[in-house]
Amino acid sequence: MDILLQLLQVALFMAAAPLITGVIRKGKALVQHRRGASILQPYYDLIKLMHKEKTVPVHTGWIYRTAPLIYLGSALVAAALAPGVRGNHQFLFDDVLVFIYALAIGRFFLGLATIDATSTFTGMGSSRDFFIGMMAEPVLVFVLMASCLLSGKGTSFQAAMNGTEGIAVLPSALLFLSAWVMITLAETARIPVDDPSTHLELTMVHEAMTLEYSGRHMAAVSMAAWVKQMTFLSVAASLFMPFGSSAANGMPAAVLVMAGKFVVLTLLVFIIEINTVKLRIFSIPNLITFAFLLTLLGYLAGMIRI
Amino acid sequence: MSDIFALLSMGMLLTTFILVANKRTMSYIRTFRIQALLLAAVLMAEGVTLTAENHVFSGVMLLAVLTVIVKAWYIPRNLSKISRRAEQHVEKEFFVNVPMALLISTGILVLVGLVLSRVEGLKDSADILYMTCSLGVMLMGMFFMVNRKRAVGQMTGFLVMENGLFLAAFLMTHGMPMMVEIGLLLDLVTSVVVMGSLAYRIHDTFESLNMDRLRRLRG
């Protein structure tokens, strides 16, 4: 039963993740006085990519071919662990460290594949991605661990969720949320860190990594990136916006509240996206430092409360 | 109710952090404006509570409106007028760079938290949180003021400091006498006007708002 719920969550994430991207793109287009593509465009893109022929560079080996699947798999594992609406159901492998390392495996293999593709730009992209990831990951660990520590019940998402239930830790939740949003922007290649819509090789990070991929490989990589983004938003929604997420009023109500939080978070990402410019790559450490300090403060604020 | 205060004072702390990390004059004036609005929201929340409890119109609500007018409209407008005069809108010189400034501000905050948790009379954890936030805003504002070299930045730092002080006084006493508060706001307006005219003079003399140019005045 619990496993079914977990699988249902993964399916739901796969179904809804492209929509979030579509909505953000549409909103951006409207702000720029363009009509923009339909919010369903990411789905059409996926279907198109599934039907297209895939081209593989000559000198590549098995890593290049399996990496997209591993990347997608890692994102799906993360989605399976994400603390969505779960009530009191125990999820398999429910641990924040599994979540973090699942994402790390995906990043590692995509990085390997970019080197395997022997293109200059992909290598450059992965070098930047690792540079950002190297700084963002400790903060990621710290935010999740701090919320687990404040709950005092172990390192599972369940514990963190139970710990943040109720309004008692609101100040630290606010700080964690701000830090988490920054980390989300860094990890999912959104605008202050990376511009997802650019195709200028000198500035792009995530897009540069996927430059050589086409056809079904590209579909897997895009899907993984979207699912990863939704997973990050879901962690923000259920851990750091601690209200209404308990299943006390029944699952349907909780799911509705969750959907509302997703709308709010998508709007937040969208507002940041239209209001900021892309940072220079060497200014990104400032952003991450900021996120780290916010987490530290959130933790201290939580300690004062206890 | 105390959760709203906690959230708002935490928000003020957050805006102060954003200020410390900010290099663009217009952007930090805007952040200052948001902070002033948060302060006004604290006053408004208290005013509404008092009115609901005593069934008498509370002057604190009036004070909230005054705060919005003075701190969120008049003063930021003056500041942006001054900074529009100067050509440079991005501060490039600090005494310490941004990540270091953020680390120092965190250090300040941790120190404030540690000191306050050892104060005898302060037992309630909510009070400790309020005091940490407001004293943190005050000291970080002071640090911001010291770290900037241009007049607008230093003025903003001073005003942030004053915001922190106001918040501390207000959250601890739940409203000082009306006359005192209005007097404080008037003082602030006067000081901004005086500082503004001084900044204009400095700019006219040196063609810059950089305080490093004031060599002969420094002790």
PDB file of N, CA, C and O in Angstrom, chain A residues 5-66:
ATOM      1  N   LEU A   5       1.561   4.037  -2.978  1.00  0.00           N
ATOM      2  CA  LEU A   5       1.451   5.483  -2.835  1.00  0.00           C
ATOM      3  C   LEU A   5       2.717   6.167  -3.344  1.00  0.00           C
ATOM      4  O   LEU A   5       2.672   7.186  -4.044  1.00  0.00           O
ATOM      5  N   GLN A   6       3.867   5.539  -3.005  1.00  0.00           N
ATOM      6  CA  GLN A   6       5.150   6.099  -3.435  1.00  0.00           C
ATOM      7  C   GLN A   6       5.248   6.122  -4.964  1.00  0.00           C
ATOM      8  O   GLN A   6       5.650   7.124  -5.557  1.00  0.00           O
ATOM      9  N   LEU A   7       4.833   4.989  -5.585  1.00  0.00           N
ATOM     10  CA  LEU A   7       4.876   4.919  -7.044  1.00  0.00           C
ATOM     11  C   LEU A   7       3.899   5.910  -7.658  1.00  0.00           C
ATOM     12  O   LEU A   7       4.193   6.548  -8.672  1.00  0.00           O
ATOM     13  N   LEU A   8       2.742   6.053  -7.003  1.00  0.00           N
ATOM     14  CA  LEU A   8       1.743   7.006  -7.486  1.00  0.00           C
ATOM     15  C   LEU A   8       2.327   8.412  -7.477  1.00  0.00           C
ATOM     16  O   LEU A   8       2.136   9.198  -8.407  1.00  0.00           O
ATOM     17  N   GLN A   9       3.093   8.699  -6.403  1.00  0.00           N
ATOM     18  CA  GLN A   9       3.726  10.021  -6.308  1.00  0.00           C
ATOM     19  C   GLN A   9       4.687  10.242  -7.473  1.00  0.00           C
ATOM     20  O   GLN A   9       4.696  11.305  -8.097  1.00  0.00           O
ATOM     21  N   VAL A  10       5.498   9.213  -7.781  1.00  0.00           N
ATOM     22  CA  VAL A  10       6.435   9.351  -8.904  1.00  0.00           C
ATOM     23  C   VAL A  10       5.679   9.612 -10.200  1.00  0.00           C
ATOM     24  O   VAL A  10       6.024  10.518 -10.976  1.00  0.00           O
ATOM     25  N   ALA A  11       4.599   8.850 -10.402  1.00  0.00           N
ATOM     26  CA  ALA A  11       3.825   9.014 -11.628  1.00  0.00           C
ATOM     27  C   ALA A  11       3.248  10.421 -11.706  1.00  0.00           C
ATOM     28  O   ALA A  11       3.289  11.081 -12.753  1.00  0.00           O
ATOM     29  N   LEU A  12       2.753  10.891 -10.562  1.00  0.00           N
ATOM     30  CA  LEU A  12       2.155  12.218 -10.507  1.00  0.00           C
ATOM     31  C   LEU A  12       3.196  13.291 -10.832  1.00  0.00           C
ATOM     32  O   LEU A  12       2.930  14.237 -11.587  1.00  0.00           O
ATOM     33  N   PHE A  13       4.406  13.092 -10.276  1.00  0.00           N
ATOM     34  CA  PHE A  13       5.470  14.068 -10.525  1.00  0.00           C
ATOM     35  C   PHE A  13       5.828  14.076 -12.008  1.00  0.00           C
ATOM     36  O   PHE A  13       6.025  15.132 -12.599  1.00  0.00           O
ATOM     37  N   MET A  14       5.918  12.870 -12.597  1.00  0.00           N
ATOM     38  CA  MET A  14       6.266  12.810 -14.020  1.00  0.00           C
ATOM     39  C   MET A  14       5.189  13.477 -14.857  1.00  0.00           C
ATOM     40  O   MET A  14       5.469  14.117 -15.861  1.00  0.00           O
ATOM     41  N   ALA A  15       3.928  13.321 -14.413  1.00  0.00           N
ATOM     42  CA  ALA A  15       2.842  13.898 -15.195  1.00  0.00           C
ATOM     43  C   ALA A  15       2.804  15.411 -15.054  1.00  0.00           C
ATOM     44  O   ALA A  15       2.505  16.125 -16.013  1.00  0.00           O
ATOM     45  N   ALA A  16       3.132  15.922 -13.859  1.00  0.00           N
ATOM     46  CA  ALA A  16       2.921  17.350 -13.608  1.00  0.00           C
ATOM     47  C   ALA A  16       4.168  18.199 -13.846  1.00  0.00           C
ATOM     48  O   ALA A  16       4.051  19.400 -14.078  1.00  0.00           O
ATOM     49  N   ALA A  17       5.358  17.584 -13.799  1.00  0.00           N
ATOM     50  CA  ALA A  17       6.589  18.383 -13.859  1.00  0.00           C
ATOM     51  C   ALA A  17       6.691  19.225 -15.127  1.00  0.00           C
ATOM     52  O   ALA A  17       7.064  20.402 -15.044  1.00  0.00           O
ATOM     53  N   PRO A  18       6.375  18.675 -16.331  1.00  0.00           N
ATOM     54  CA  PRO A  18       6.497  19.525 -17.528  1.00  0.00           C
ATOM     55  C   PRO A  18       5.557  20.728 -17.481  1.00  0.00           C
ATOM     56  O   PRO A  18       5.869  21.783 -18.021  1.00  0.00           O
ATOM     57  N   LEU A  19       4.419  20.549 -16.788  1.00  0.00           N
ATOM     58  CA  LEU A  19       3.441  21.628 -16.724  1.00  0.00           C
ATOM     59  C   LEU A  19       4.040  22.851 -16.027  1.00  0.00           C
ATOM     60  O   LEU A  19       3.837  23.993 -16.470  1.00  0.00           O
ATOM     61  N   ILE A  20       4.798  22.603 -14.920  1.00  0.00           N
ATOM     62  CA  ILE A  20       5.392  23.717 -14.177  1.00  0.00           C
ATOM     63  C   ILE A  20       6.322  24.510 -15.093  1.00  0.00           C
ATOM     64  O   ILE A  20       6.274  25.743 -15.163  1.00  0.00           O
ATOM     65  N   THR A  21       7.172  23.768 -15.825  1.00  0.00           N
ATOM     66  CA  THR A  21       8.071  24.435 -16.765  1.00  0.00           C
ATOM     67  C   THR A  21       7.284  25.222 -17.801  1.00  0.00           C
ATOM     68  O   THR A  21       7.615  26.376 -18.115  1.00  0.00           O
ATOM     69  N   GLY A  22       6.203  24.585 -18.301  1.00  0.00           N
ATOM     70  CA  GLY A  22       5.385  25.259 -19.309  1.00  0.00           C
ATOM     71  C   GLY A  22       4.799  26.548 -18.782  1.00  0.00           C
ATOM     72  O   GLY A  22       4.793  27.573 -19.475  1.00  0.00           O
ATOM     73  N   VAL A  23       4.313  26.500 -17.528  1.00  0.00           N
ATOM     74  CA  VAL A  23       3.693  27.697 -16.946  1.00  0.00           C
ATOM     75  C   VAL A  23       4.727  28.809 -16.795  1.00  0.00           C
ATOM     76  O   VAL A  23       4.466  29.975 -17.132  1.00  0.00           O
ATOM     77  N   ILE A  24       5.921  28.453 -16.308  1.00  0.00           N
ATOM     78  CA  ILE A  24       6.957  29.484 -16.130  1.00  0.00           C
ATOM     79  C   ILE A  24       7.309  30.110 -17.484  1.00  0.00           C
ATOM     80  O   ILE A  24       7.406  31.328 -17.624  1.00  0.00           O
ATOM     81  N   ARG A  25       7.467  29.256 -18.511  1.00  0.00           N
ATOM     82  CA  ARG A  25       7.814  29.780 -19.843  1.00  0.00           C
ATOM     83  C   ARG A  25       6.733  30.703 -20.373  1.00  0.00           C
ATOM     84  O   ARG A  25       7.013  31.775 -20.923  1.00  0.00           O
ATOM     85  N   LYS A  26       5.470  30.270 -20.192  1.00  0.00           N
ATOM     86  CA  LYS A  26       4.355  31.070 -20.699  1.00  0.00           C
ATOM     87  C   LYS A  26       4.320  32.421 -19.999  1.00  0.00           C
ATOM     88  O   LYS A  26       4.177  33.466 -20.636  1.00  0.00           O
ATOM     89  N   GLY A  27       4.501  32.383 -18.659  1.00  0.00           N
ATOM     90  CA  GLY A  27       4.488  33.626 -17.894  1.00  0.00           C
ATOM     91  C   GLY A  27       5.572  34.570 -18.355  1.00  0.00           C
ATOM     92  O   GLY A  27       5.342  35.775 -18.540  1.00  0.00           O
ATOM     93  N   LYS A  28       6.765  34.020 -18.581  1.00  0.00           N
ATOM     94  CA  LYS A  28       7.876  34.855 -19.043  1.00  0.00           C
ATOM     95  C   LYS A  28       7.556  35.492 -20.387  1.00  0.00           C
ATOM     96  O   LYS A  28       7.820  36.662 -20.617  1.00  0.00           O
ATOM     97  N   ALA A  29       6.968  34.679 -21.267  1.00  0.00           N
ATOM     98  CA  ALA A  29       6.625  35.193 -22.587  1.00  0.00           C
ATOM     99  C   ALA A  29       5.621  36.338 -22.471  1.00  0.00           C
ATOM    100  O   ALA A  29       5.755  37.370 -23.126  1.00  0.00           O
ATOM    101  N   LEU A  30       4.619  36.160 -21.592  1.00  0.00           N
ATOM    102  CA  LEU A  30       3.601  37.197 -21.446  1.00  0.00           C
ATOM    103  C   LEU A  30       4.219  38.487 -20.927  1.00  0.00           C
ATOM    104  O   LEU A  30       3.872  39.580 -21.381  1.00  0.00           O
ATOM    105  N   VAL A  31       5.163  38.360 -19.960  1.00  0.00           N
ATOM    106  CA  VAL A  31       5.808  39.554 -19.424  1.00  0.00           C
ATOM    107  C   VAL A  31       6.599  40.275 -20.501  1.00  0.00           C
ATOM    108  O   VAL A  31       6.670  41.502 -20.525  1.00  0.00           O
ATOM    109  N   GLN A  32       7.169  39.509 -21.424  1.00  0.00           N
ATOM    110  CA  GLN A  32       7.958  40.121 -22.496  1.00  0.00           C
ATOM    111  C   GLN A  32       7.103  40.520 -23.689  1.00  0.00           C
ATOM    112  O   GLN A  32       7.629  40.744 -24.780  1.00  0.00           O
ATOM    113  N   HIS A  33       5.785  40.572 -23.506  1.00  0.00           N
ATOM    114  CA  HIS A  33       4.852  40.943 -24.567  1.00  0.00           C
ATOM    115  C   HIS A  33       4.943  40.015 -25.770  1.00  0.00           C
ATOM    116  O   HIS A  33       4.802  40.430 -26.916  1.00  0.00           O
ATOM    117  N   ARG A  34       5.209  38.737 -25.504  1.00  0.00           N
ATOM    118  CA  ARG A  34       5.113  37.745 -26.569  1.00  0.00           C
ATOM    119  C   ARG A  34       3.898  36.891 -26.261  1.00  0.00           C
ATOM    120  O   ARG A  34       3.417  36.874 -25.130  1.00  0.00           O
ATOM    121  N   ARG A  35       3.391  36.197 -27.269  1.00  0.00           N
ATOM    122  CA  ARG A  35       2.277  35.320 -26.969  1.00  0.00           C
ATOM    123  C   ARG A  35       2.750  34.048 -26.289  1.00  0.00           C
ATOM    124  O   ARG A  35       2.113  33.536 -25.395  1.00  0.00           O
ATOM    125  N   GLY A  36       3.906  33.555 -26.707  1.00  0.00           N
ATOM    126  CA  GLY A  36       4.482  32.390 -26.066  1.00  0.00           C
ATOM    127  C   GLY A  36       3.810  31.105 -26.473  1.00  0.00           C
ATOM    128  O   GLY A  36       2.694  31.096 -26.980  1.00  0.00           O
ATOM    129  N   ALA A  37       4.536  30.008 -26.212  1.00  0.00           N
ATOM    130  CA  ALA A  37       3.978  28.714 -26.550  1.00  0.00           C
ATOM    131  C   ALA A  37       2.942  28.332 -25.511  1.00  0.00           C
ATOM    132  O   ALA A  37       2.889  28.901 -24.431  1.00  0.00           O
ATOM    133  N   SER A  38       2.097  27.375 -25.865  1.00  0.00           N
ATOM    134  CA  SER A  38       1.085  26.882 -24.929  1.00  0.00           C
ATOM    135  C   SER A  38       1.763  26.303 -23.691  1.00  0.00           C
ATOM    136  O   SER A  38       2.928  25.866 -23.751  1.00  0.00           O
ATOM    137  N   ILE A  39       1.039  26.300 -22.559  1.00  0.00           N
ATOM    138  CA  ILE A  39       1.672  25.750 -21.365  1.00  0.00           C
ATOM    139  C   ILE A  39       1.865  24.239 -21.484  1.00  0.00           C
ATOM    140  O   ILE A  39       2.548  23.636 -20.683  1.00  0.00           O
ATOM    141  N   LEU A  40       1.283  23.640 -22.496  1.00  0.00           N
ATOM    142  CA  LEU A  40       1.462  22.206 -22.692  1.00  0.00           C
ATOM    143  C   LEU A  40       2.658  21.887 -23.599  1.00  0.00           C
ATOM    144  O   LEU A  40       2.938  20.734 -23.891  1.00  0.00           O
ATOM    145  N   GLN A  41       3.350  22.948 -24.034  1.00  0.00           N
ATOM    146  CA  GLN A  41       4.440  22.762 -24.997  1.00  0.00           C
ATOM    147  C   GLN A  41       5.484  21.729 -24.535  1.00  0.00           C
ATOM    148  O   GLN A  41       5.924  20.905 -25.352  1.00  0.00           O
ATOM    149  N   PRO A  42       5.913  21.721 -23.242  1.00  0.00           N
ATOM    150  CA  PRO A  42       6.895  20.705 -22.837  1.00  0.00           C
ATOM    151  C   PRO A  42       6.427  19.281 -23.133  1.00  0.00           C
ATOM    152  O   PRO A  42       7.238  18.442 -23.526  1.00  0.00           O
ATOM    153  N   TYR A  43       5.108  19.012 -22.988  1.00  0.00           N
ATOM    154  CA  TYR A  43       4.618  17.668 -23.318  1.00  0.00           C
ATOM    155  C   TYR A  43       4.798  17.393 -24.805  1.00  0.00           C
ATOM    156  O   TYR A  43       5.254  16.325 -25.209  1.00  0.00           O
ATOM    157  N   TYR A  44       4.424  18.389 -25.635  1.00  0.00           N
ATOM    158  CA  TYR A  44       4.596  18.203 -27.075  1.00  0.00           C
ATOM    159  C   TYR A  44       6.062  17.962 -27.407  1.00  0.00           C
ATOM    160  O   TYR A  44       6.386  17.110 -28.231  1.00  0.00           O
ATOM    161  N   ASP A  45       6.938  18.721 -26.736  1.00  0.00           N
ATOM    162  CA  ASP A  45       8.376  18.553 -26.976  1.00  0.00           C
ATOM    163  C   ASP A  45       8.798  17.120 -26.677  1.00  0.00           C
ATOM    164  O   ASP A  45       9.547  16.503 -27.445  1.00  0.00           O
ATOM    165  N   LEU A  46       8.311  16.612 -25.534  1.00  0.00           N
ATOM    166  CA  LEU A  46       8.675  15.248 -25.152  1.00  0.00           C
ATOM    167  C   LEU A  46       8.218  14.260 -26.214  1.00  0.00           C
ATOM    168  O   LEU A  46       8.988  13.390 -26.632  1.00  0.00           O
ATOM    169  N   ILE A  47       6.962  14.425 -26.667  1.00  0.00           N
ATOM    170  CA  ILE A  47       6.436  13.490 -27.673  1.00  0.00           C
ATOM    171  C   ILE A  47       7.268  13.572 -28.952  1.00  0.00           C
ATOM    172  O   ILE A  47       7.672  12.564 -29.535  1.00  0.00           O
ATOM    173  N   LYS A  48       7.591  14.823 -29.328  1.00  0.00           N
ATOM    174  CA  LYS A  48       8.387  15.029 -30.536  1.00  0.00           C
ATOM    175  C   LYS A  48       9.746  14.339 -30.397  1.00  0.00           C
ATOM    176  O   LYS A  48      10.181  13.608 -31.295  1.00  0.00           O
ATOM    177  N   LEU A  49      10.382  14.543 -29.242  1.00  0.00           N
ATOM    178  CA  LEU A  49      11.710  13.972 -29.035  1.00  0.00           C
ATOM    179  C   LEU A  49      11.663  12.445 -29.050  1.00  0.00           C
ATOM    180  O   LEU A  49      12.587  11.793 -29.537  1.00  0.00           O
ATOM    181  N   MET A  50      10.564  11.888 -28.519  1.00  0.00           N
ATOM    182  CA  MET A  50      10.460  10.430 -28.504  1.00  0.00           C
ATOM    183  C   MET A  50      10.411   9.864 -29.922  1.00  0.00           C
ATOM    184  O   MET A  50      10.854   8.750 -30.170  1.00  0.00           O
ATOM    185  N   HIS A  51       9.857  10.637 -30.860  1.00  0.00           N
ATOM    186  CA  HIS A  51       9.742  10.131 -32.224  1.00  0.00           C
ATOM    187  C   HIS A  51      10.950  10.431 -33.079  1.00  0.00           C
ATOM    188  O   HIS A  51      11.069   9.913 -34.178  1.00  0.00           O
ATOM    189  N   LYS A  52      11.828  11.302 -32.571  1.00  0.00           N
ATOM    190  CA  LYS A  52      12.946  11.708 -33.424  1.00  0.00           C
ATOM    191  C   LYS A  52      14.064  10.680 -33.392  1.00  0.00           C
ATOM    192  O   LYS A  52      14.242   9.954 -32.414  1.00  0.00           O
ATOM    193  N   GLU A  53      14.836  10.711 -34.446  1.00  0.00           N
ATOM    194  CA  GLU A  53      15.998   9.832 -34.509  1.00  0.00           C
ATOM    195  C   GLU A  53      17.034  10.335 -33.522  1.00  0.00           C
ATOM    196  O   GLU A  53      17.180  11.550 -33.339  1.00  0.00           O
ATOM    197  N   LYS A  54      17.769   9.426 -32.876  1.00  0.00           N
ATOM    198  CA  LYS A  54      18.816   9.916 -31.984  1.00  0.00           C
ATOM    199  C   LYS A  54      20.176   9.763 -32.653  1.00  0.00           C
ATOM    200  O   LYS A  54      20.485   8.725 -33.250  1.00  0.00           O
ATOM    201  N   THR A  55      20.931  10.833 -32.586  1.00  0.00           N
ATOM    202  CA  THR A  55      22.283  10.786 -33.160  1.00  0.00           C
ATOM    203  C   THR A  55      23.264  10.614 -32.023  1.00  0.00           C
ATOM    204  O   THR A  55      23.127  11.236 -30.971  1.00  0.00           O
ATOM    205  N   VAL A  56      24.246   9.735 -32.229  1.00  0.00           N
ATOM    206  CA  VAL A  56      25.244   9.468 -31.192  1.00  0.00           C
ATOM    207  C   VAL A  56      26.622   9.779 -31.770  1.00  0.00           C
ATOM    208  O   VAL A  56      26.942   9.302 -32.860  1.00  0.00           O
ATOM    209  N   PRO A  57      27.414  10.611 -31.061  1.00  0.00           N
ATOM    210  CA  PRO A  57      28.766  10.898 -31.557  1.00  0.00           C
ATOM    211  C   PRO A  57      29.576   9.606 -31.701  1.00  0.00           C
ATOM    212  O   PRO A  57      29.360   8.643 -30.956  1.00  0.00           O
ATOM    213  N   VAL A  58      30.508   9.613 -32.648  1.00  0.00           N
ATOM    214  CA  VAL A  58      31.159   8.362 -33.051  1.00  0.00           C
ATOM    215  C   VAL A  58      31.934   7.701 -31.920  1.00  0.00           C
ATOM    216  O   VAL A  58      31.810   6.508 -31.682  1.00  0.00           O
ATOM    217  N   HIS A  59      32.749   8.481 -31.204  1.00  0.00           N
ATOM    218  CA  HIS A  59      33.706   7.854 -30.306  1.00  0.00           C
ATOM    219  C   HIS A  59      33.169   7.589 -28.905  1.00  0.00           C
ATOM    220  O   HIS A  59      33.938   7.315 -28.005  1.00  0.00           O
ATOM    221  N   THR A  60      31.867   7.683 -28.727  1.00  0.00           N
ATOM    222  CA  THR A  60      31.345   7.550 -27.372  1.00  0.00           C
ATOM    223  C   THR A  60      31.131   6.090 -27.009  1.00  0.00           C
ATOM    224  O   THR A  60      30.958   5.232 -27.874  1.00  0.00           O
ATOM    225  N   GLY A  61      31.142   5.820 -25.709  1.00  0.00           N
ATOM    226  CA  GLY A  61      30.966   4.447 -25.229  1.00  0.00           C
ATOM    227  C   GLY A  61      29.632   4.272 -24.543  1.00  0.00           C
ATOM    228  O   GLY A  61      28.699   5.053 -24.758  1.00  0.00           O
ATOM    229  N   TRP A  62      29.569   3.269 -23.678  1.00  0.00           N
ATOM    230  CA  TRP A  62      28.283   2.947 -23.049  1.00  0.00           C
ATOM    231  C   TRP A  62      27.842   4.037 -22.077  1.00  0.00           C
ATOM    232  O   TRP A  62      26.658   4.217 -21.842  1.00  0.00           O
ATOM    233  N   ILE A  63      28.792   4.767 -21.490  1.00  0.00           N
ATOM    234  CA  ILE A  63      28.407   5.784 -20.505  1.00  0.00           C
ATOM    235  C   ILE A  63      27.513   6.831 -21.155  1.00  0.00           C
ATOM    236  O   ILE A  63      26.484   7.218 -20.604  1.00  0.00           O
ATOM    237  N   TYR A  64      27.894   7.226 -22.358  1.00  0.00           N
ATOM    238  CA  TYR A  64      27.118   8.252 -23.046  1.00  0.00           C
ATOM    239  C   TYR A  64      25.686   7.790 -23.251  1.00  0.00           C
ATOM    240  O   TYR A  64      24.743   8.565 -23.103  1.00  0.00           O
ATOM    241  N   ARG A  65      25.540   6.493 -23.574  1.00  0.00           N
ATOM    242  CA  ARG A  65      24.205   6.004 -23.895  1.00  0.00           C
ATOM    243  C   ARG A  65      23.364   5.747 -22.645  1.00  0.00           C
ATOM    244  O   ARG A  65      22.164   5.928 -22.662  1.00  0.00           O
ATOM    245  N   THR A  66      24.004   5.319 -21.550  1.00  0.00           N
ATOM    246  CA  THR A  66      23.195   5.000 -20.368  1.00  0.00           C
ATOM    247  C   THR A  66      23.007   6.202 -19.446  1.00  0.00           C
ATOM    248  O   THR A  66      22.078   6.207 -18.639  1.00  0.00           O
TER     249      THR A  66
END
